[in-house]
Coordinates of C-alpha atoms in Angstrom, one line a residue:
X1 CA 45.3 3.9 8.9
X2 CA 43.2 1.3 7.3
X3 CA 40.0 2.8 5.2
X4 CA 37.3 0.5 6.2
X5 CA 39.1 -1.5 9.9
X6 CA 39.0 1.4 12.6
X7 CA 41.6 -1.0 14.4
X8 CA 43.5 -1.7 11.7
X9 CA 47.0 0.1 10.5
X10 CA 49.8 -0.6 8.4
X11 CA 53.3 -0.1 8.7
X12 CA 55.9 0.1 6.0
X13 CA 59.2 -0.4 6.3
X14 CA 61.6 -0.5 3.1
X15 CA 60.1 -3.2 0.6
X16 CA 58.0 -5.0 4.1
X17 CA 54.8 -4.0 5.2
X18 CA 53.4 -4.9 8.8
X19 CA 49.8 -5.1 9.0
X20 CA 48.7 -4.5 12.7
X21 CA 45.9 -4.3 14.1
X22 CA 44.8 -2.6 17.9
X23 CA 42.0 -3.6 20.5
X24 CA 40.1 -0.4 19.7
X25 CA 40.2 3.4 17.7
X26 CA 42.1 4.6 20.4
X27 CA 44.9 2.3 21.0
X28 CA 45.4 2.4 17.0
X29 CA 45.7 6.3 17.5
X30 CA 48.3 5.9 20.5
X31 CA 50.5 3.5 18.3
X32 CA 50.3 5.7 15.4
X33 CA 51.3 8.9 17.3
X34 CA 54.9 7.2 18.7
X35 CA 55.8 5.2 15.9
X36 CA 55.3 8.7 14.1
X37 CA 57.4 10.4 17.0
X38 CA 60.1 7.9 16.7
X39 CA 60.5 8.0 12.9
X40 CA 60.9 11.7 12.9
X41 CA 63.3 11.6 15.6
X42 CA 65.2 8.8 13.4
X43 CA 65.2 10.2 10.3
X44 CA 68.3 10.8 8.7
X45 CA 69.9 14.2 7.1
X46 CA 67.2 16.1 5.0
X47 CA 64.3 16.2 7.3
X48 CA 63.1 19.4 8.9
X49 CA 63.9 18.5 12.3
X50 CA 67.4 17.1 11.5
X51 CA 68.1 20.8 10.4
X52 CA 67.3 22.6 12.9
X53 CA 68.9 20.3 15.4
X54 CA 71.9 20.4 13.8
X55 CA 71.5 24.3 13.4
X56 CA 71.7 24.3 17.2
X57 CA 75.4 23.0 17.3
X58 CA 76.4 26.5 15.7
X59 CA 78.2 27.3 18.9
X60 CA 81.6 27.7 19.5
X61 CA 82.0 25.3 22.4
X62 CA 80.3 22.4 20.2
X63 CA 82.6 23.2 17.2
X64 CA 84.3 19.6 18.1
X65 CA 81.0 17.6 18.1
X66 CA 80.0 19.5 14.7
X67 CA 83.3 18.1 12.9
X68 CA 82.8 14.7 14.2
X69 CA 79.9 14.8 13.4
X70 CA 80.4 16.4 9.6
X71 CA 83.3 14.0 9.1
X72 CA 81.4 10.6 9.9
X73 CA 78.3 11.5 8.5
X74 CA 80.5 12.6 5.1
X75 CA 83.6 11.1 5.2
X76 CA 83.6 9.9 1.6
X77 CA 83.4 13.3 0.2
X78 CA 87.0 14.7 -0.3
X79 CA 85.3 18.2 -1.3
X80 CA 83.5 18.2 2.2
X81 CA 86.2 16.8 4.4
X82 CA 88.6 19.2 3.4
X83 CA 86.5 22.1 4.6
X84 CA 85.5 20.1 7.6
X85 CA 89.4 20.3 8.7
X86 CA 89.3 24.0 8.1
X87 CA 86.5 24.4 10.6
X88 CA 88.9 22.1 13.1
X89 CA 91.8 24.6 12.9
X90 CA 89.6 27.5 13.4
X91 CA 88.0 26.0 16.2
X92 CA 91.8 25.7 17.9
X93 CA 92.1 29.7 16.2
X94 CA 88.7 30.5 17.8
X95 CA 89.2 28.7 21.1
X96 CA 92.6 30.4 22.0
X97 CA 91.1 34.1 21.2
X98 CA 88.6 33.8 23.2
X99 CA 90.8 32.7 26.4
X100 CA 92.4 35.9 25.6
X101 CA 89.6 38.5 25.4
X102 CA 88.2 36.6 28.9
X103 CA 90.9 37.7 29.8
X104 CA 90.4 41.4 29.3
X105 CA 86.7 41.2 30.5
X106 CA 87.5 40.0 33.7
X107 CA 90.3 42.6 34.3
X108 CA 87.4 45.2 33.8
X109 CA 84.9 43.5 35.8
X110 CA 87.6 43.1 38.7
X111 CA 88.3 47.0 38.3
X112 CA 84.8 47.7 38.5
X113 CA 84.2 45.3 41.6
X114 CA 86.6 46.6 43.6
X115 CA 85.9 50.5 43.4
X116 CA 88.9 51.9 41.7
X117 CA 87.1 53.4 38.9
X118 CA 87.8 56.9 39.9
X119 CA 91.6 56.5 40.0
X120 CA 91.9 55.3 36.5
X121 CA 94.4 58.1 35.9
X122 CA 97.5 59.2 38.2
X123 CA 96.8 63.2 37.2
X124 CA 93.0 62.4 39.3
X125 CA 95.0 61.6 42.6
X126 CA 96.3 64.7 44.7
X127 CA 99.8 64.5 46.9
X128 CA 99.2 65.9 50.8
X129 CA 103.1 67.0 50.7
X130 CA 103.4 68.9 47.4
X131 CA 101.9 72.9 48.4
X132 CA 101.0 73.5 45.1
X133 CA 99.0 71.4 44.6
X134 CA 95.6 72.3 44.2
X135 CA 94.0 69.3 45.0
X136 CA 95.3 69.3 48.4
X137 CA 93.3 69.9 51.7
X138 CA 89.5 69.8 51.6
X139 CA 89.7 68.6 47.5
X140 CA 91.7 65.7 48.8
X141 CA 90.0 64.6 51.7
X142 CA 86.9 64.9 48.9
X143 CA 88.7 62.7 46.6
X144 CA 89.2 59.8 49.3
X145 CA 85.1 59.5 50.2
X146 CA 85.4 57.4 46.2
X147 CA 88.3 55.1 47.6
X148 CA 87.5 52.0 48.9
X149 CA 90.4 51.6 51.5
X150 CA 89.8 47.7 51.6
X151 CA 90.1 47.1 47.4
X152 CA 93.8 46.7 45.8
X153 CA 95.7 49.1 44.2
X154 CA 94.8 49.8 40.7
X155 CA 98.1 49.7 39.5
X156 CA 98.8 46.4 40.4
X157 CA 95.4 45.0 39.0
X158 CA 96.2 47.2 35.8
X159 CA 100.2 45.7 35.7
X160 CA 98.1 42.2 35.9
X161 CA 95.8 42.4 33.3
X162 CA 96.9 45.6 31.5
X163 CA 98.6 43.7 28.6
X164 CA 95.1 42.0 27.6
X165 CA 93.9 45.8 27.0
X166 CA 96.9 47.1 25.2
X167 CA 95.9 44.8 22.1
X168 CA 92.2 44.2 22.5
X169 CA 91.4 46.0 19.1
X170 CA 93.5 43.8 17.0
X171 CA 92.2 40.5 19.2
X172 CA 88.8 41.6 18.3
X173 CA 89.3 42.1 15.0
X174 CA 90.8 38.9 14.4
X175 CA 88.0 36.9 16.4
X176 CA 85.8 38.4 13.6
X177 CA 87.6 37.0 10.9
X178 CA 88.1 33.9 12.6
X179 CA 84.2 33.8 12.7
X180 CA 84.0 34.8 9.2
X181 CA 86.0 32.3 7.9
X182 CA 84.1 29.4 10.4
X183 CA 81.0 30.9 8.5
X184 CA 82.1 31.0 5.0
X185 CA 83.3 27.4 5.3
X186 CA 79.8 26.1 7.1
X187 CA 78.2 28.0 4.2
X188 CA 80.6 25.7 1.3
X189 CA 79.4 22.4 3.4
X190 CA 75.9 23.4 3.2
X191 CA 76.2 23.7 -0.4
X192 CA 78.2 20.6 -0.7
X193 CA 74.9 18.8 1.1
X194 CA 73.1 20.4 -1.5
X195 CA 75.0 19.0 -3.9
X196 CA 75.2 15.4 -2.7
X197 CA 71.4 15.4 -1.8
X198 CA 70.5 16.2 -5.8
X199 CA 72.7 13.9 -7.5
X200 CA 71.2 11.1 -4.8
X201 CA 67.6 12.6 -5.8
X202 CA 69.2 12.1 -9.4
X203 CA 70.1 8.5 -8.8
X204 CA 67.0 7.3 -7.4
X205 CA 64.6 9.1 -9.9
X206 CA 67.2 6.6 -12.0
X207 CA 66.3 3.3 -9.9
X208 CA 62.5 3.8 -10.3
X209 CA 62.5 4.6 -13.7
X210 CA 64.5 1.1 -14.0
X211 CA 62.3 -0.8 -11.4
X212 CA 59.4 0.1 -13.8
X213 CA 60.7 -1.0 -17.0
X214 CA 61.1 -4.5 -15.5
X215 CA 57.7 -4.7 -13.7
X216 CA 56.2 -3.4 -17.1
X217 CA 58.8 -6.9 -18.4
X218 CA 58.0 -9.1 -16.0
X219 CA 53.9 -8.6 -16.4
X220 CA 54.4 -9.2 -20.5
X221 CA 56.4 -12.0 -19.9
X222 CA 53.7 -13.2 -17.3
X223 CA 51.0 -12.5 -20.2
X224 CA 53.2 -14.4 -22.7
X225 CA 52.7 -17.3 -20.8
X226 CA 49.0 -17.1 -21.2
X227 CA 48.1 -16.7 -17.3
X228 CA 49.2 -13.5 -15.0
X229 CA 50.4 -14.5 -11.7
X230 CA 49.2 -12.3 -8.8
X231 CA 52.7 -11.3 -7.1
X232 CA 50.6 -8.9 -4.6
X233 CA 49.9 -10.5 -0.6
X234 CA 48.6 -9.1 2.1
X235 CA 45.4 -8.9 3.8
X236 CA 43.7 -6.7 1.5
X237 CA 44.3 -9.2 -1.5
X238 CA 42.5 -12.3 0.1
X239 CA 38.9 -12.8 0.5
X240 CA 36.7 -10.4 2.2
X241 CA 34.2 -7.8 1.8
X242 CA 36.6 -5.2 1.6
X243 CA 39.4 -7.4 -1.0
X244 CA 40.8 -5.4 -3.4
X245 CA 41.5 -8.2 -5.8
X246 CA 39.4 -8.2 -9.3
X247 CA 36.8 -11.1 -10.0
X248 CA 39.4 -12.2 -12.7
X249 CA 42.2 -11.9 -10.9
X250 CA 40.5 -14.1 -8.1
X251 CA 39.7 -17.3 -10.3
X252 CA 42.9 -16.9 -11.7
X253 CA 44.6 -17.5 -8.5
X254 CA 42.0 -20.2 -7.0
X255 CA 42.0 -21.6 -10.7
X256 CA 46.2 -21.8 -10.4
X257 CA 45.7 -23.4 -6.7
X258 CA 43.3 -26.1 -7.7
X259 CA 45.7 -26.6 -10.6
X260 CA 48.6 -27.3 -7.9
X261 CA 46.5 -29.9 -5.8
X262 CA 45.0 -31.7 -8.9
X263 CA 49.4 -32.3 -9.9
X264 CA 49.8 -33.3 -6.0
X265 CA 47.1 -35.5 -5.8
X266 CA 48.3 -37.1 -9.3
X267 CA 51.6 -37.8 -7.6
X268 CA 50.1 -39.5 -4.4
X269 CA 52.1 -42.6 -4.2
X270 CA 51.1 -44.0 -0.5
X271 CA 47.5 -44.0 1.3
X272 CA 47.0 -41.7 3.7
X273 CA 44.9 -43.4 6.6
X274 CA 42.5 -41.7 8.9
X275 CA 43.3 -41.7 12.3
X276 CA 39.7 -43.2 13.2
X277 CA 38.7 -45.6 16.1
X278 CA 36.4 -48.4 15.3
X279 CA 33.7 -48.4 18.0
X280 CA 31.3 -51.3 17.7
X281 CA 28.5 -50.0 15.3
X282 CA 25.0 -50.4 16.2
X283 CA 21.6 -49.5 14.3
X284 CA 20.8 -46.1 14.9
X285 CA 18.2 -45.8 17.6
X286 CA 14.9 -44.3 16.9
X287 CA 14.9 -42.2 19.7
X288 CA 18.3 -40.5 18.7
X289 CA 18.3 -37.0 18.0
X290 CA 19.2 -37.5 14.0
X291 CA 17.3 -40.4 13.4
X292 CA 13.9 -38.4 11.8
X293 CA 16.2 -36.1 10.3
X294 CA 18.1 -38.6 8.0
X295 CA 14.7 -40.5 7.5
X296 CA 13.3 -37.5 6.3
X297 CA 16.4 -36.3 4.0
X298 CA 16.7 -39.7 2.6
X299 CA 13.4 -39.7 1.5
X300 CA 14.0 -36.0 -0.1
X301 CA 16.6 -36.8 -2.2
X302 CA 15.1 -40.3 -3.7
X303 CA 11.7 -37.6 -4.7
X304 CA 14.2 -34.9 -6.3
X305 CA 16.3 -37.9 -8.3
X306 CA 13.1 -38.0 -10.5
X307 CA 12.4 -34.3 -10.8
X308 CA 12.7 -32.9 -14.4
X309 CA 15.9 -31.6 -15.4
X310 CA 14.9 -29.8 -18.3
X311 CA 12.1 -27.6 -19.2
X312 CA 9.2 -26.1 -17.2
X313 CA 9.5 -23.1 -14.6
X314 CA 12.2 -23.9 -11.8
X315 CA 13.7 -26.8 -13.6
X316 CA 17.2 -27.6 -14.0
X317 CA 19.8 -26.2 -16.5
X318 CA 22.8 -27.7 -18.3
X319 CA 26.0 -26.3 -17.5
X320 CA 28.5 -29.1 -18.7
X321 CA 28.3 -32.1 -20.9
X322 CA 30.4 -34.5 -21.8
X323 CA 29.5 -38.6 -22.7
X324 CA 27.4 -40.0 -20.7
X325 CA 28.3 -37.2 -17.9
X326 CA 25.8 -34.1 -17.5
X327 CA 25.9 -31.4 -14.9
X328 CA 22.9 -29.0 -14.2
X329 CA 22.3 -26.1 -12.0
X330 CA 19.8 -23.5 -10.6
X331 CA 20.7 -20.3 -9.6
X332 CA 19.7 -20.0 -6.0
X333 CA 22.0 -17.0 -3.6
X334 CA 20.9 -16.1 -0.3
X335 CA 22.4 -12.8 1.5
X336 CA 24.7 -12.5 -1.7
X337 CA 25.7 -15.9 -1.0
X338 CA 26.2 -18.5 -4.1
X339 CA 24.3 -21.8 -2.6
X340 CA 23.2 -22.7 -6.5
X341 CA 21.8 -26.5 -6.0
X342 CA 23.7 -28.8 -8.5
X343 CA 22.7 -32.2 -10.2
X344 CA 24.9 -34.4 -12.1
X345 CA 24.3 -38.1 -14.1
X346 CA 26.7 -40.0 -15.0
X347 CA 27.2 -43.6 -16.1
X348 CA 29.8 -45.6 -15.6
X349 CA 30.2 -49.3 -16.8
X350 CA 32.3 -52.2 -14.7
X351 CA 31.3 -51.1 -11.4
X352 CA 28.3 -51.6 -9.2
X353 CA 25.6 -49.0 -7.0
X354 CA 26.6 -50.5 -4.1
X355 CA 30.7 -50.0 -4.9
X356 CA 30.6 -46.7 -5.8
X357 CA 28.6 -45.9 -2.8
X358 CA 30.6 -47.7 -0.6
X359 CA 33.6 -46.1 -0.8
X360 CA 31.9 -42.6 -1.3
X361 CA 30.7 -43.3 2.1
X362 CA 33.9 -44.8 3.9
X363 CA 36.3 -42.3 6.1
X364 CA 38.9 -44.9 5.6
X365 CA 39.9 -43.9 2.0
X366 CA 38.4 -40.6 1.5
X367 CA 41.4 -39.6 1.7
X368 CA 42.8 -41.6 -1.2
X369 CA 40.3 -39.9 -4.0
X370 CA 39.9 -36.3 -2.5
X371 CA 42.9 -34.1 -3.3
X372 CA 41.4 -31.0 -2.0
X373 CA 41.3 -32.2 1.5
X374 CA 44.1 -31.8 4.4
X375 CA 42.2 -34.2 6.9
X376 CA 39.4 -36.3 7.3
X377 CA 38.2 -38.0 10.7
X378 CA 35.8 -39.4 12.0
X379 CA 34.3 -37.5 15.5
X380 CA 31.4 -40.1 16.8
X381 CA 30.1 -43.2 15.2
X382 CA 26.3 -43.2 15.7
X383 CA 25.8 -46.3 13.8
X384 CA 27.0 -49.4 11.3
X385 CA 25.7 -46.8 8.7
X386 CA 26.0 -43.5 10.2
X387 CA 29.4 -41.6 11.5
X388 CA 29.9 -37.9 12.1
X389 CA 33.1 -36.2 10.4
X390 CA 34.8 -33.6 10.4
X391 CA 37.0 -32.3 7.2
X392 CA 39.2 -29.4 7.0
X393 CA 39.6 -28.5 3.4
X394 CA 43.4 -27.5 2.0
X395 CA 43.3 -23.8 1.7
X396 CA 43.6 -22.0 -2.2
X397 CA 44.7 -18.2 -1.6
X398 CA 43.8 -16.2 -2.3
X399 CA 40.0 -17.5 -0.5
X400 CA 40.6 -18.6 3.1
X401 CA 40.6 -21.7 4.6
X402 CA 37.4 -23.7 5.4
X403 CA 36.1 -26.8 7.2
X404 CA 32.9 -28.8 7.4
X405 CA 31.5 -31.0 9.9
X406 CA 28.8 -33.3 8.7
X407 CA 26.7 -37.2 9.4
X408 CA 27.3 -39.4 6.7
X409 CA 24.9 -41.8 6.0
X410 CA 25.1 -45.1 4.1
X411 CA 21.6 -47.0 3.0
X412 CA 20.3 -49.7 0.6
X413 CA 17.0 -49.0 -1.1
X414 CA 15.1 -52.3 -2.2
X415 CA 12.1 -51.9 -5.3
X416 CA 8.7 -52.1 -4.3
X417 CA 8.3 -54.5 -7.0
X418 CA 10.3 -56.3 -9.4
X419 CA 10.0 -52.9 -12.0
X420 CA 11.3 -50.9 -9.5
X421 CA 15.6 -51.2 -8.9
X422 CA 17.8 -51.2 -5.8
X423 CA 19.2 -48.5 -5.2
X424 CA 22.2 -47.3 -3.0
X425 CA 22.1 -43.5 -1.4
X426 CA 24.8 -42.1 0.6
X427 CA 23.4 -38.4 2.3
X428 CA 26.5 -36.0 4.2
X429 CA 24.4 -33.2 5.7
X430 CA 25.8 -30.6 8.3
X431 CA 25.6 -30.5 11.6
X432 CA 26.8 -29.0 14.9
X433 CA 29.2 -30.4 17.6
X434 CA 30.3 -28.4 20.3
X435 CA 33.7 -30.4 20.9
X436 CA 34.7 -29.6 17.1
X437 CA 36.5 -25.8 17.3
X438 CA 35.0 -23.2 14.7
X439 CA 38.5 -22.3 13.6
X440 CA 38.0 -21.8 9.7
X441 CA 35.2 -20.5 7.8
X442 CA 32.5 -23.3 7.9
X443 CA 30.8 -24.7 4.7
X444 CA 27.5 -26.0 4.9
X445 CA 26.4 -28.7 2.9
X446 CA 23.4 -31.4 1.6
X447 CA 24.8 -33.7 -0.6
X448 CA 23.2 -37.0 -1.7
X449 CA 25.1 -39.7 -4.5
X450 CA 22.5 -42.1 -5.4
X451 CA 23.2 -45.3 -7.3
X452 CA 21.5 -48.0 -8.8
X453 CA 23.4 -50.9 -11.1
X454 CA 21.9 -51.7 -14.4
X455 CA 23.5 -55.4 -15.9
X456 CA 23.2 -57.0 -19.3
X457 CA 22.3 -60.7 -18.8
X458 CA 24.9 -62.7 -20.4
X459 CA 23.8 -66.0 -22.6
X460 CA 25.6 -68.2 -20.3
X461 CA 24.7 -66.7 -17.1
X462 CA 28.2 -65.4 -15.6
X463 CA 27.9 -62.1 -15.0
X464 CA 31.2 -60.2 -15.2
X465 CA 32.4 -56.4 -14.8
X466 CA 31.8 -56.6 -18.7
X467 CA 28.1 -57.0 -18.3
X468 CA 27.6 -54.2 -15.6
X469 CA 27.0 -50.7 -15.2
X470 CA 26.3 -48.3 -12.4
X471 CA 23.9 -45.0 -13.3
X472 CA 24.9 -41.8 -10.8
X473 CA 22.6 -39.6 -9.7
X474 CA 24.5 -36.9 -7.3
X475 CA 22.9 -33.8 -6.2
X476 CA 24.8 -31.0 -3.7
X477 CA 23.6 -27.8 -1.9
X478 CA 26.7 -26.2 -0.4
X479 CA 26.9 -22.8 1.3
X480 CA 30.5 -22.2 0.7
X481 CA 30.4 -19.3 3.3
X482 CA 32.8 -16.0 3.3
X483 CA 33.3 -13.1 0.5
X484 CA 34.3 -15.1 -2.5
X485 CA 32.5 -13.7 -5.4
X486 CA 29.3 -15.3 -6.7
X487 CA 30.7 -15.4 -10.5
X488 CA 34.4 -16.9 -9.3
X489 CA 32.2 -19.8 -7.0
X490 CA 30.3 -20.4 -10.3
X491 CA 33.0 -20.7 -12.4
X492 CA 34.9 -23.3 -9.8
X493 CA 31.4 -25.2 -9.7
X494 CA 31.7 -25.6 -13.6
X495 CA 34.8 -27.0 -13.5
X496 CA 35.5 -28.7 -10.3
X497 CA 31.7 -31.3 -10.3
X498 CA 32.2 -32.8 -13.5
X499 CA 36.2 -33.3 -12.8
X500 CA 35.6 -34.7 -9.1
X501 CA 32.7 -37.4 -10.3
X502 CA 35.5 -38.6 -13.4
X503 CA 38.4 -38.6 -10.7
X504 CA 36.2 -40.5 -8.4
X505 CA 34.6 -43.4 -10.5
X506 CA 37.8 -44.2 -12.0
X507 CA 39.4 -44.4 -8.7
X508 CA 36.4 -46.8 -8.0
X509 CA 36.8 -48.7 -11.2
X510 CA 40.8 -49.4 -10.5
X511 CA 40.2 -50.6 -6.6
X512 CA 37.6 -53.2 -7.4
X513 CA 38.5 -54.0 -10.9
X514 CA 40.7 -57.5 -9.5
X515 CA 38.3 -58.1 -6.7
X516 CA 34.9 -59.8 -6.7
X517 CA 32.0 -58.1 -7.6
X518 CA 30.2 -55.8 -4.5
X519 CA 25.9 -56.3 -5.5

C-alpha cells in the first residue's frame, strides 16, 4: 500500500512494478487480499503452505502422484532421482502387501458377521452319536442356541481365507519395513531439498553482491561524465507533493530535458505551420467582454516599463547579465508557489520595434522560434489585433505536462510629442474558454514585450539595417502551477529568459535581414 494515496497500491513482479490505483480504501483492500491469496497459492517449493500441502500426499494411495511429482519438479538432480525410483518400487512392494493383509481382515470380519465365532475349534462342537461324549444331550442342544443355522460353515470360510492367516506375522512385518524404507528414503529427499535450496540461497547472495558492484560502476561512470542520470521512473519520481526525487536531482533531469529540445529545435529544418483559420479580422468592439481588460493591462505594462530596476524598497534585482542583455527579478510566491515577476532589456541592432513585435505576436510562426512548444493554435480571433490561443507545452520529466490558454494582443503606441518615441507592445494574458479541455496542468501567465526603434540618421539620408536598433523591454508573471520546487523553477528562470530573448531576436534578425525594412 501506498504511504500517503489511500487508493493507491503497487505491485511488483520480477524487475516490473504496476502502479494501481482503486475507486476507494476498500476496493484497494479487496484487491490486495486476492492478489495476496493467489501468490501464496502460486508460490513455488519453500513456502509454508507448499509444505504442508505436499506433507498431505504422505499416503500410500498417492505414492504415484508424489513421484511424479518429485521427479518433474527435480529431475535434474541424479542424487534425488535415484531415490525417487526407490520410493516407486516400494510403492509396487507396498501396494501388493496391502492387497494381501485386506485379505486377512476381511476373512475375520466375514467370520465375525456370520456368527461362527464359537466354533473356531472342532474340540468346541459335540457328536449326538458318540455316548461318551460328554457334550452330548442338554450340553449340545446348549451349544446350538450360539449357531446361526443360516451362516456358512466355518471350515469352508477358513479353507477360503485361512492361508492369508497362516503367514500374517511375517506380511506384517515386512509392510513395516517396506514403510521404513518409504520413510528413510522421503527423509534423504528432504535433505537433498535442503541441500539444493542452500547452494540456490548461495548463488543468489552471489548475483546481488555482483548486481551491486555494477550499480556502484555504473553511478561513478555516470559521475565521470560530470552529470548523474536519474535511471529511477515511476510515479513517485515525477512531480508532486509527495515526489521522492531531491531538488538536485530534479533540475538535473529538467536541466538534461531542456538540453534535448534546445539540440531538436537546433536541427529544425522545415516550418511547422499552425493549423489556423483566417476569419476576417475586425476592431475589437468596445462592448466585448475583454476590451477594458486589455485597455487596462496595456496601460499597466507601459507604467511598469519605467519603474526603477535598481535600488529602493521593492525594486528589481539582477540575476543575469550579459552585453547589452539584463535580466531582473523579485521574489514573489503565493501558496508555496514560485510566480517571481521578471524584467529583461535587451538591445538589439538591425531590426525594428515593430518587427520584433510582430512576429512575437503572430500564431503563424510561433512555432518556428519556440522549441519548447508541441502546438500552437489559434481558438477565436476577436480582432485584426487580438486572437485567443491555446499552447500545449512539450513535457520535461520528470515535471508534468502543461498548457496555457491566453489573448494575445498586438498595438502601436504613438509619442505624445515629438520627445516621446513609438512604441510597439505585444500583451498574452490568460484566460478561460470552456470549449478548450483542462487536460494538463494549466500555467497562468501576464507577459508584455515592449519595443521601441532607436535609428542613427545617416549623412545621406538612406536609412539601412546598419543605422537601426530596436531597445526590448519584456516583462512576465507566470504561475507555473503544480509541485515543482521553488529553487528548481528559479534556477530554470535563470537560465531559460535570457536564452529565449537571444534565440528569438536572432531568429528575427535572419527573417527580415533580405527583406525591406517593417517601421
Amino acid at each position: 500500500p501506498h504511504q500517503f494515496d489511500d487508493c493507491r497500491f503497487d505491485v511488483g513482479v520480477n524487475d516490473s512494478v504496476w502502479y494501481l490505483r482503486a475507486k476507494d480504501e476498500e476496493e484497494r483492500q479487496k484487491w490486495m487480499n486476492a492478489i495476496e491469496l493467489h501468490r501464496q497459492a502460486e508460490s513455488g517449493y519453500g513456502s509454508e503452505n507448499n509444505l504442508r500441502r505436499h506433507g498431505s500426499l504422505m499416503s500410500l494411495t498417492s505414492a504415484c502422484s508424489l513421484s511424479t511429482t518429485s521427479t518433474s519438479s527435480f529431475k535434474r538432480g541424479r542424487g534425488l532421482s535415484e531415490k525417487v525410483a526407490e520410493m516407486e518400487t516400494f510403492r509396487d512392494i507396498l501396494c501388493r502387501q496391502i492387497d494381501t493383509l485386506q485379505g486377512y481382515f476381511d476373512s475375520c470380519a466375514s467370520a465375525v458377521s456370520n456368527g461362527a465365532v464359537q466354533e473356531l475349534h472342532e474340540d468346541d462342537i459335540g457328536d449326538p452319536d458318540d455316548p461318551h461324549d460328554s457334550s452330548s444331550g442338554s450340553d449340545h442342544h446348549q451349544g446350538q442356541l450360539f449357531h446361526n443355522p443360516n451362516s456358512k460353515d466355518l471350515a469352508s470360510i477358513l479353507q477360503q481365507h485361512g492361508g492369508h492367516a497362516v503367514d500374517f506375522k511375517g506380511e506384517a512385518l515386512t509392510f513395516k519395513a517396506t514403510t521404513m524404507g518409504i520413510i528413510h528414503t522421503l527423509t534423504h529427499c528432504i535433505e537433498l531439498m535442503a541441500q539444493r535450496e542452500e547452494a540456490w540461497k548461495k548463488r543468489l547472495e552471489k548475483e546481488v553482491e555482483r548486481r551491486k558492484k555494477f550499480e556502484e560502476a555504473y553511478k561513478s561512470a555516470s559521475l565521470d561524465r560530470g552529470k548523474q542520470k536519474l535511471i529511477i521512473g515511476g510515479p513517485d519520481f515525477e512531480e508532486g507533493p509527495n515526489s521522492q526525487m531531491k531538488e538536485e536531482e530534479f533540475y538535473d533531469a529538467v536541466d538534461a530535458g531542456l538540453d534535448r529540445l534546445d539540440e531538436k529545435f537546433d536541427e529544425m529544418m522545415t516550418e511547422k505551420a499552425s493549423a489556423v483559420s483566417h476569419h476576417s479580422k475586425i476592431s475589437l468592439n468596445p462592448h466585448h467582454p475583454l476590451y477594458n481588460e486589455i485597455n487596462q493591462l496595456v496601460d499597466n505594462h507601459l507604467t511598469r516599463m519605467d519603474e526603477k530596476t535598481e535600488g529602493g524598497k521593492d525594486t528589481w534585482q539582477v540575476i543575469a547579465e550579459e552585453g547589452d542583455l539584463k535580466v531582473y527579478k523579485r521574489e514573489l510566491e503565493v501558496n508555496g508557489v514560485v510566480i517571481d515577476p521578471l524584467k529583461a532589456s535587451y538591445v538589439v541592432k538591425g531590426i525594428t520595434g515593430h518587427e520584433v513585435c510582430h512576429y512575437f505576436w503572430s500564431i503563424d510562426v510561433r512555432m518556428d522560434w519556440d522549441a519548447t512548444l508541441e502546438s500552437s493554435v489559434c481558438t477565436d480571433w476577436l480582432a485584426e489585433d487580438t486572437f485567443v490561443s491555446h499552447n500545449v507545452i512539450k513535457r520535461v520529466w520528470p515535471a508534468s505536462q502543461r498548457d496555457a490558454l491566453f489573448w494575445s494582443h498586438l498595438r502601436h503606441v504613438t509619442g505624445s510629442n515629438d520627445e516621446d518615441p513609438d512604441r510597439w507592445i505585444v500583451v498574452n494574458y490568460s484566460t478561460e474558454d470552456p470549449k478548450i479541455p483542462n487536460k494538463y496542468v494549466r500555467v497562468t501567465m501576464n507577459v508584455a514585450m515592449i519595443c521601441e526603434t532607436i535609428i542613427d540618421p545617416p549623412a545621406d539620408g538612406n536609412i539601412s539595417r546598419d543605422d537601426i536598433k530596436c531597445k526590448i523591454s519584456y516583462t512576465a508573471e507566470v504561475n507555473p502551477g503544480g509541485w515543482a520546487p521553488a529553487s528548481v523553477l528559479r534556477a530554470v528562470y535563470k537560465r531559460e529568459y535570457p536564452k529565449f530573448l537571444k534565440r528569438f531576436t536572432s531568429y528575427v534578425k535572419d527573417t527580415v535581414k533580405d527583406k525591406p525594412i517593417m517601421f
